Short mmCIF file of C-alpha atoms in Angstrom, two decimals:
data_model
loop_
_atom_site.label_atom_id
_atom_site.label_comp_id
_atom_site.label_asym_id
_atom_site.label_seq_id
_atom_site.Cartn_x
_atom_site.Cartn_y
_atom_site.Cartn_z
CA UNK A 1044 0.00 0.00 0.00
CA UNK A 1045 1.39 3.36 -0.99
CA UNK A 1046 1.33 5.93 1.79
CA UNK A 1047 1.92 9.64 1.62
CA UNK A 1048 3.09 12.17 4.18
CA UNK A 1049 0.82 14.16 6.48
CA UNK A 1050 -0.35 16.86 7.09
CA UNK A 1051 0.11 16.77 3.33
CA UNK A 1052 -1.81 13.52 3.44
CA UNK A 1053 -2.04 10.26 5.17
CA UNK A 1054 -3.57 6.94 4.34
CA UNK A 1055 -5.25 6.49 7.66
CA UNK A 1056 -5.33 2.96 8.94
CA UNK A 1057 -7.38 1.75 11.87
CA UNK A 1058 -6.18 -1.19 13.89
CA UNK A 1059 -8.71 -3.41 15.50
CA UNK A 1060 -7.53 -5.97 18.06
CA UNK A 1061 -9.22 -7.39 21.12
CA UNK A 1062 -8.01 -7.49 24.67
CA UNK A 1063 -7.30 -11.16 25.35
CA UNK A 1064 -9.99 -11.51 28.00
CA UNK A 1065 -12.56 -9.69 25.89
CA UNK A 1066 -11.78 -11.90 22.91
CA UNK A 1067 -12.80 -15.03 24.74
CA UNK A 1068 -16.21 -13.68 25.71
CA UNK A 1069 -16.85 -12.17 22.28
CA UNK A 1070 -15.72 -15.16 20.24
CA UNK A 1071 -19.25 -16.06 19.14
CA UNK A 1072 -20.57 -12.52 18.69
CA UNK A 1073 -20.40 -10.35 15.60
CA UNK A 1074 -18.14 -7.36 16.04
CA UNK A 1075 -19.41 -4.10 14.61
CA UNK A 1076 -17.55 -0.92 13.82
CA UNK A 1077 -18.29 2.13 15.98
CA UNK A 1078 -20.93 4.58 14.81
CA UNK A 1079 -22.08 8.08 15.53
CA UNK A 1080 -25.75 8.90 16.23
CA UNK A 1081 -28.18 8.23 13.39
CA UNK A 1082 -28.52 11.93 12.54
CA UNK A 1083 -24.79 12.43 12.00
CA UNK A 1084 -23.73 13.56 8.53
CA UNK A 1085 -22.25 10.16 7.72
CA UNK A 1086 -25.70 8.55 8.03
CA UNK A 1087 -27.51 11.00 5.76
CA UNK A 1088 -29.17 9.33 2.79
CA UNK A 1089 -27.91 11.35 -0.18
CA UNK A 1090 -29.52 9.20 -2.89
CA UNK A 1091 -31.74 12.13 -3.90
CA UNK A 1092 -29.43 14.99 -2.86
CA UNK A 1093 -28.68 17.68 -5.47
CA UNK A 1094 -25.47 17.37 -7.43
CA UNK A 1095 -22.68 19.88 -7.55
CA UNK A 1096 -22.99 22.17 -10.54
CA UNK A 1097 -19.51 20.99 -11.51
CA UNK A 1098 -20.14 17.29 -10.93
CA UNK A 1099 -19.70 16.23 -14.55
CA UNK A 1100 -16.57 18.32 -15.08
CA UNK A 1101 -14.95 17.11 -11.83
CA UNK A 1102 -15.60 13.47 -12.70
CA UNK A 1103 -14.26 14.06 -16.21
CA UNK A 1104 -11.13 15.75 -14.82
CA UNK A 1105 -10.47 12.92 -12.36
CA UNK A 1106 -10.94 10.36 -15.11
CA UNK A 1107 -8.50 12.25 -17.31
CA UNK A 1108 -5.92 12.25 -14.52
CA UNK A 1109 -6.03 8.46 -14.40
CA UNK A 1110 -9.09 7.77 -12.25
CA UNK A 1111 -8.55 5.69 -9.13
CA UNK A 1112 -5.03 5.02 -7.91
CA UNK A 1113 -3.21 1.71 -8.34
CA UNK A 1114 -3.63 1.59 -12.11
CA UNK A 1115 -7.21 2.88 -12.02
CA UNK A 1116 -8.46 -0.03 -9.91
CA UNK A 1117 -11.31 0.40 -7.44
CA UNK A 1118 -9.55 -1.98 -5.10
CA UNK A 1119 -10.11 -2.83 -1.42
CA UNK A 1120 -7.36 -2.72 1.19
CA UNK A 1121 -8.00 -5.17 4.04
CA UNK A 1122 -5.08 -4.10 6.25
CA UNK A 1123 -7.08 -2.10 8.79
CA UNK A 1124 -7.79 -3.61 12.17
CA UNK A 1125 -9.61 -1.84 15.03
CA UNK A 1126 -8.85 -2.33 18.75
CA UNK A 1127 -11.81 -2.66 21.15
CA UNK A 1128 -11.01 -1.97 24.78
CA UNK A 1129 -13.04 -3.19 27.77
CA UNK A 1130 -14.72 -0.48 29.84
CA UNK A 1131 -12.33 -0.86 32.76
CA UNK A 1132 -9.06 -2.45 33.79
CA UNK A 1133 -7.25 -1.32 30.63
CA UNK A 1134 -3.62 -0.13 30.89
CA UNK A 1135 -3.05 3.41 29.65
CA UNK A 1136 -0.01 5.48 28.77
CA UNK A 1137 0.41 9.20 28.08
CA UNK A 1138 0.84 10.50 24.55
CA UNK A 1139 4.32 11.86 23.84
CA UNK A 1140 4.89 14.30 20.95
CA UNK A 1141 7.17 12.60 18.44
CA UNK A 1142 9.85 13.24 17.37
CA UNK A 1143 9.45 16.53 19.26
CA UNK A 1144 6.84 19.12 20.16
CA UNK A 1145 7.42 21.11 16.96
CA UNK A 1146 6.42 18.09 14.85
CA UNK A 1147 3.17 17.40 16.69
CA UNK A 1148 -0.05 18.47 14.94
CA UNK A 1149 -1.16 21.15 17.35
CA UNK A 1150 -3.77 22.45 18.09
CA UNK A 1151 -5.46 20.06 15.64
CA UNK A 1152 -4.88 17.00 17.82
CA UNK A 1153 -5.30 16.58 21.56
CA UNK A 1154 -2.46 17.92 23.64
CA UNK A 1155 0.41 15.53 24.43
CA UNK A 1156 -0.08 13.94 27.81
CA UNK A 1157 -3.59 12.61 27.10
CA UNK A 1158 -4.11 9.06 28.34
CA UNK A 1159 -4.35 6.46 25.59
CA UNK A 1160 -5.84 3.01 26.39
CA UNK A 1161 -3.70 0.03 25.35
CA UNK A 1162 -5.63 -3.23 25.74
CA UNK A 1163 -3.64 -6.42 26.06
CA UNK A 1164 -3.43 -8.05 22.63
CA UNK A 1165 -3.83 -4.80 20.70
CA UNK A 1166 -1.75 -3.77 17.72
CA UNK A 1167 -0.32 -0.86 15.79
CA UNK A 1168 -0.44 -0.80 12.00
CA UNK A 1169 2.70 -2.41 10.65
CA UNK A 1170 3.35 -4.57 13.71
CA UNK A 1171 4.01 -8.16 12.60
CA UNK A 1172 2.47 -9.49 15.81
CA UNK A 1173 -0.02 -8.32 18.41
CA UNK A 1174 2.06 -5.67 20.09
CA UNK A 1175 2.46 -1.91 20.22
CA UNK A 1176 5.86 -1.58 18.57
CA UNK A 1177 6.07 0.10 15.19
CA UNK A 1178 8.83 1.60 13.05
CA UNK A 1179 7.24 5.03 12.81
CA UNK A 1180 10.26 6.46 11.01
CA UNK A 1181 9.30 4.46 7.94
CA UNK A 1182 5.62 3.53 8.36
CA UNK A 1183 2.28 5.23 9.03
CA UNK A 1184 1.85 3.28 12.29
CA UNK A 1185 -1.79 4.16 12.92
CA UNK A 1186 -3.33 3.04 16.19
CA UNK A 1187 -7.06 3.26 16.87
CA UNK A 1188 -8.88 2.06 19.94
CA UNK A 1189 -12.59 2.13 20.75
CA UNK A 1190 -13.53 2.22 24.43
CA UNK A 1191 -17.19 2.70 25.20
CA UNK A 1192 -18.38 5.85 23.44
CA UNK A 1193 -14.87 7.21 22.84
CA UNK A 1194 -12.80 6.57 19.74
CA UNK A 1195 -9.05 7.09 20.20
CA UNK A 1196 -6.90 7.59 17.11
CA UNK A 1197 -3.16 8.10 16.73
CA UNK A 1198 -0.81 8.52 13.78
CA UNK A 1199 2.89 7.61 13.59
CA UNK A 1200 2.46 5.75 16.87
CA UNK A 1201 4.92 3.62 18.79
CA UNK A 1202 4.69 2.60 22.43
CA UNK A 1203 7.74 2.85 24.66
CA UNK A 1204 8.21 2.54 28.39
CA UNK A 1205 7.49 6.28 28.63
CA UNK A 1206 4.29 6.43 26.61
CA UNK A 1207 2.63 6.48 23.21
CA UNK A 1208 4.87 8.36 20.81
CA UNK A 1209 2.79 9.98 18.04
CA UNK A 1210 2.60 12.91 15.66
CA UNK A 1211 -1.13 13.16 16.36
CA UNK A 1212 -3.48 11.62 18.93
CA UNK A 1213 -7.09 12.60 19.42
CA UNK A 1214 -10.52 11.44 20.48
CA UNK A 1215 -13.98 11.39 18.92
CA UNK A 1216 -17.12 11.37 21.07
CA UNK A 1217 -19.35 8.74 19.47
CA UNK A 1218 -22.41 10.14 21.28
CA UNK A 1219 -22.14 13.50 19.54
CA UNK A 1220 -23.28 14.82 16.18
CA UNK A 1221 -20.42 16.98 14.95
CA UNK A 1222 -21.05 20.18 12.94
CA UNK A 1223 -19.96 20.60 9.29
CA UNK A 1224 -16.46 21.65 10.36
CA UNK A 1225 -15.99 18.49 12.44
CA UNK A 1226 -13.52 19.06 15.28
CA UNK A 1227 -12.75 22.55 13.95
CA UNK A 1228 -12.22 24.46 10.70
CA UNK A 1229 -8.76 23.86 9.15
CA UNK A 1230 -8.12 21.06 11.68
CA UNK A 1231 -6.76 17.71 10.58
CA UNK A 1232 -7.12 14.28 12.17
CA UNK A 1233 -5.47 10.95 11.38
CA UNK A 1234 -7.16 11.39 7.99
CA UNK A 1235 -6.06 14.44 6.05
CA UNK A 1236 -9.65 15.60 5.50
CA UNK A 1237 -10.18 15.75 9.26
CA UNK A 1238 -12.52 12.74 9.29
CA UNK A 1239 -12.88 9.98 11.85
CA UNK A 1240 -11.73 6.65 10.42
CA UNK A 1241 -13.34 3.63 12.06
CA UNK A 1242 -16.99 4.68 11.47
CA UNK A 1243 -16.32 5.11 7.73
CA UNK A 1244 -14.88 1.63 7.17
CA UNK A 1245 -16.83 -1.51 6.31
CA UNK A 1246 -16.35 -4.87 8.00
CA UNK A 1247 -17.26 -8.46 7.23
CA UNK A 1248 -19.60 -8.60 10.23
CA UNK A 1249 -21.35 -5.37 9.23
CA UNK A 1250 -21.75 -6.52 5.63
CA UNK A 1251 -23.07 -9.89 6.79
CA UNK A 1252 -25.64 -8.19 9.03
CA UNK A 1253 -26.83 -6.02 6.13
CA UNK A 1254 -27.15 -9.13 3.95
CA UNK A 1255 -29.81 -10.42 6.35
CA UNK A 1256 -32.04 -7.44 5.55
CA UNK A 1257 -33.85 -7.31 2.20
CA UNK A 1258 -32.19 -4.66 0.02
CA UNK A 1259 -29.86 -3.93 2.95
CA UNK A 1260 -27.02 -1.44 3.18
CA UNK A 1261 -24.43 -0.35 5.75
CA UNK A 1262 -26.20 2.88 6.68
CA UNK A 1263 -23.19 5.20 6.43
CA UNK A 1264 -20.77 6.80 4.00
CA UNK A 1265 -17.55 4.95 3.13
CA UNK A 1266 -14.10 6.56 3.06
CA UNK A 1267 -11.94 6.47 -0.05
CA UNK A 1268 -8.54 7.82 -1.04
CA UNK A 1269 -6.87 9.15 -4.19
CA UNK A 1270 -3.28 9.93 -5.20
CA UNK A 1271 -2.34 13.48 -4.19
CA UNK A 1272 -1.89 14.58 -7.80
CA UNK A 1273 -5.61 13.87 -8.38
CA UNK A 1274 -6.88 15.97 -5.45
CA UNK A 1275 -7.34 19.75 -5.76
CA UNK A 1276 -4.38 21.67 -4.38
CA UNK A 1277 -5.21 23.50 -1.11
CA UNK A 1278 -8.99 23.08 -1.11
CA UNK A 1279 -11.59 21.13 0.88
CA UNK A 1280 -15.34 21.06 1.37
CA UNK A 1281 -17.54 20.15 4.31
CA UNK A 1282 -18.03 17.80 6.05
CA UNK A 1283 -14.23 17.85 5.89
CA UNK A 1284 -12.28 20.32 7.98
CA UNK A 1285 -8.85 20.16 6.36
CA UNK A 1286 -7.03 19.82 3.06
CA UNK A 1287 -3.43 19.70 1.92
CA UNK A 1288 -1.03 21.32 -0.51
CA UNK A 1289 2.56 20.99 -1.74
CA UNK A 1290 5.14 20.05 -0.76
CA UNK A 1291 4.00 16.50 -0.25
CA UNK A 1292 0.27 17.17 -0.34
CA UNK A 1293 -2.57 17.55 -2.80
CA UNK A 1294 -1.28 19.02 -6.05
CA UNK A 1295 -4.11 18.41 -8.52
CA UNK A 1296 -5.75 20.97 -10.80
CA UNK A 1297 -8.64 23.14 -9.67
CA UNK A 1298 -11.23 21.19 -11.71
CA UNK A 1299 -10.78 17.81 -10.01
CA UNK A 1300 -12.05 16.67 -6.57
CA UNK A 1301 -11.28 18.67 -3.41
CA UNK A 1302 -10.69 16.95 -0.10
CA UNK A 1303 -13.89 15.65 1.56
CA UNK A 1304 -15.85 15.51 -1.71
CA UNK A 1305 -18.85 13.18 -1.41
CA UNK A 1306 -19.53 10.98 -4.41
CA UNK A 1307 -22.65 8.93 -5.12
CA UNK A 1308 -22.73 5.77 -7.22
CA UNK A 1309 -25.23 6.29 -10.02
CA UNK A 1310 -28.61 4.62 -9.58
CA UNK A 1311 -28.20 3.19 -13.09
CA UNK A 1312 -25.12 1.15 -12.18
CA UNK A 1313 -25.78 -2.48 -13.10
CA UNK A 1314 -25.05 -4.60 -10.02
CA UNK A 1315 -27.22 -7.55 -11.08
CA UNK A 1316 -24.31 -10.00 -11.37
CA UNK A 1317 -22.68 -9.07 -8.05
CA UNK A 1318 -23.09 -11.38 -5.08
CA UNK A 1319 -25.11 -10.40 -2.00
CA UNK A 1320 -22.15 -8.88 -0.16
CA UNK A 1321 -21.04 -6.86 -3.17
CA UNK A 1322 -24.56 -5.52 -3.59
CA UNK A 1323 -24.64 -4.37 0.07
CA UNK A 1324 -21.51 -2.30 -0.49
CA UNK A 1325 -22.72 -0.91 -3.82
CA UNK A 1326 -26.14 0.02 -2.42
CA UNK A 1327 -24.35 1.80 0.40
CA UNK A 1328 -22.41 3.85 -2.17
CA UNK A 1329 -25.68 4.76 -3.89
CA UNK A 1330 -27.50 5.79 -0.71
CA UNK A 1331 -24.76 7.27 1.49
CA UNK A 1332 -21.87 7.79 -0.90
CA UNK A 1333 -18.12 7.69 -0.55
CA UNK A 1334 -16.10 10.55 0.96
CA UNK A 1335 -12.57 11.61 -0.04
CA UNK A 1336 -10.67 11.16 3.21
CA UNK A 1337 -6.96 10.99 2.42
CA UNK A 1338 -4.17 10.60 -0.10
CA UNK A 1339 -3.13 7.13 -1.18
CA UNK A 1340 -3.35 4.51 -3.91
CA UNK A 1341 -5.79 1.82 -2.77
CA UNK A 1342 -9.22 3.45 -3.07
CA UNK A 1343 -11.28 1.58 -0.48
CA UNK A 1344 -10.51 0.45 3.05
CA UNK A 1345 -12.24 -2.51 4.69
CA UNK A 1346 -11.51 -3.88 8.12
CA UNK A 1347 -9.28 -6.91 8.45
CA UNK A 1348 -11.54 -9.83 9.42
CA UNK A 1349 -9.16 -11.48 11.90
CA UNK A 1350 -11.35 -10.56 14.87
CA UNK A 1351 -14.68 -10.77 13.05
CA UNK A 1352 -17.06 -13.72 13.24
CA UNK A 1353 -17.56 -13.64 9.49
CA UNK A 1354 -14.75 -13.65 6.94
CA UNK A 1355 -14.36 -11.88 3.62
CA UNK A 1356 -13.69 -15.21 1.91
CA UNK A 1357 -16.97 -16.54 3.31
CA UNK A 1358 -18.81 -13.52 1.89
CA UNK A 1359 -17.06 -13.71 -1.47
CA UNK A 1360 -15.40 -10.30 -1.27
CA UNK A 1361 -11.84 -10.34 -2.67
CA UNK A 1362 -9.76 -7.19 -2.99
CA UNK A 1363 -10.54 -6.99 -6.71
CA UNK A 1364 -14.32 -7.56 -6.53
CA UNK A 1365 -15.08 -4.17 -8.12
CA UNK A 1366 -12.49 -4.49 -10.89
CA UNK A 1367 -12.52 -6.06 -14.36
CA UNK A 1368 -11.87 -9.76 -14.65
CA UNK A 1369 -14.27 -10.78 -11.87
CA UNK A 1370 -17.27 -11.36 -14.14
CA UNK A 1371 -18.93 -8.16 -12.89
CA UNK A 1372 -18.92 -4.71 -14.46
CA UNK A 1373 -15.93 -2.81 -13.08
CA UNK A 1374 -16.71 0.24 -10.94
CA UNK A 1375 -15.24 3.26 -12.72
CA UNK A 1376 -14.85 6.89 -11.67
CA UNK A 1377 -17.43 7.72 -14.34
CA UNK A 1378 -20.01 5.58 -12.50
CA UNK A 1379 -20.13 8.27 -9.80
CA UNK A 1380 -21.48 11.80 -9.49
CA UNK A 1381 -20.51 14.52 -7.02
CA UNK A 1382 -23.05 15.63 -4.42
CA UNK A 1383 -23.29 19.32 -3.55
CA UNK A 1384 -21.86 19.86 -0.06
CA UNK A 1385 -21.13 23.58 -0.09
CA UNK A 1386 -18.40 25.95 -1.17
CA UNK A 1387 -14.73 25.03 -1.27
CA UNK A 1388 -12.54 26.27 1.58
CA UNK A 1389 -9.00 27.54 1.02
CA UNK A 1390 -6.45 25.55 3.03
CA UNK A 1391 -4.54 27.68 5.55
CA UNK A 1392 -3.56 25.08 8.20
CA UNK A 1393 -4.79 27.60 10.80
CA UNK A 1394 -6.78 25.19 12.92
CA UNK A 1395 -9.54 26.61 15.12
CA UNK A 1396 -10.79 23.85 17.40
CA UNK A 1397 -14.38 23.77 18.57
CA UNK A 1398 -14.76 23.20 22.33
CA UNK A 1399 -15.05 19.55 23.34
CA UNK A 1400 -18.30 20.42 25.13
CA UNK A 1401 -19.86 22.07 22.08
CA UNK A 1402 -23.62 22.26 21.72
CA UNK A 1403 -24.54 21.01 18.27
CA UNK A 1404 -26.55 23.26 15.96
CA UNK A 1405 -27.31 21.85 12.51
CA UNK A 1406 -25.95 24.31 9.98
CA UNK A 1407 -25.07 21.90 7.22
CA UNK A 1408 -25.27 23.34 3.74
CA UNK A 1409 -26.94 20.19 2.42
#
């Protein structure tokens, strides 16, 4: 998987491992990804939402730039795992700015010193075994942990005797409905667009559950990524709160997609030959869309099924399911349209955080 630097960009990866004691009790239960309240922006049905006036030209521009990354393949990356922590009895360590305070994404992320839960048996992205060691000089090393209604996320993480070294660590309150600017205008997260990660993934257990419902879907938008040269330089739209620019960031022309663009799979897409699991994912893209979260080459991100009851092989979902050669029509950039989500914001990197105890007022532009 190709990764790219952040704040210029980052291919956010969520790691999902169980505490050893929790794993035993949950062995026979489906494991579902965390979600925000039903009225959060991610759960808005946009199947009938108005399109951007520039939808056709943006799709045409992206197609002309090469479409999806990885040789224009709408491929799935299964490397993301998410760590679920029990409500109590979980070891914690303080976050340490790495490699120094000047490198830490501040004030975008929570201040160094915050306590980060580290369940026994958890992992960091890139760790060959279930541990919290990661070569964060050369890897993204994302660490995400869900504990109750709090989602903890860290980027460039590595655990030492002193604490959790990271370039960014933050929390999301899963009980709250965030405003259009998320955690704050111009503020990043472990995804360059400022998004949460875990709630925008899709898992084998979630897909299986949706398969049990006639005409079922996942009920939320799905994150996707593009190479930086195919994302508009220094622009983003809501519900994103951040974008990137050179050096190392988005460098695409003004007529392609800005960070946080929300795309909808066309209702005319022929999914008749796809299996039940594939149809769940495609219907989700038609009803809730896909959102441009980060820079990278593998467009889609599904959760690794190692801690799920159901497996991707059981559901018939290989990495290439949406590409040519599978017997199904390949999913192309031109099969999507861009939903209107408001005016583009100029990237300044001048993060203005909203208070953690904010009172939500719906002022979405769509």
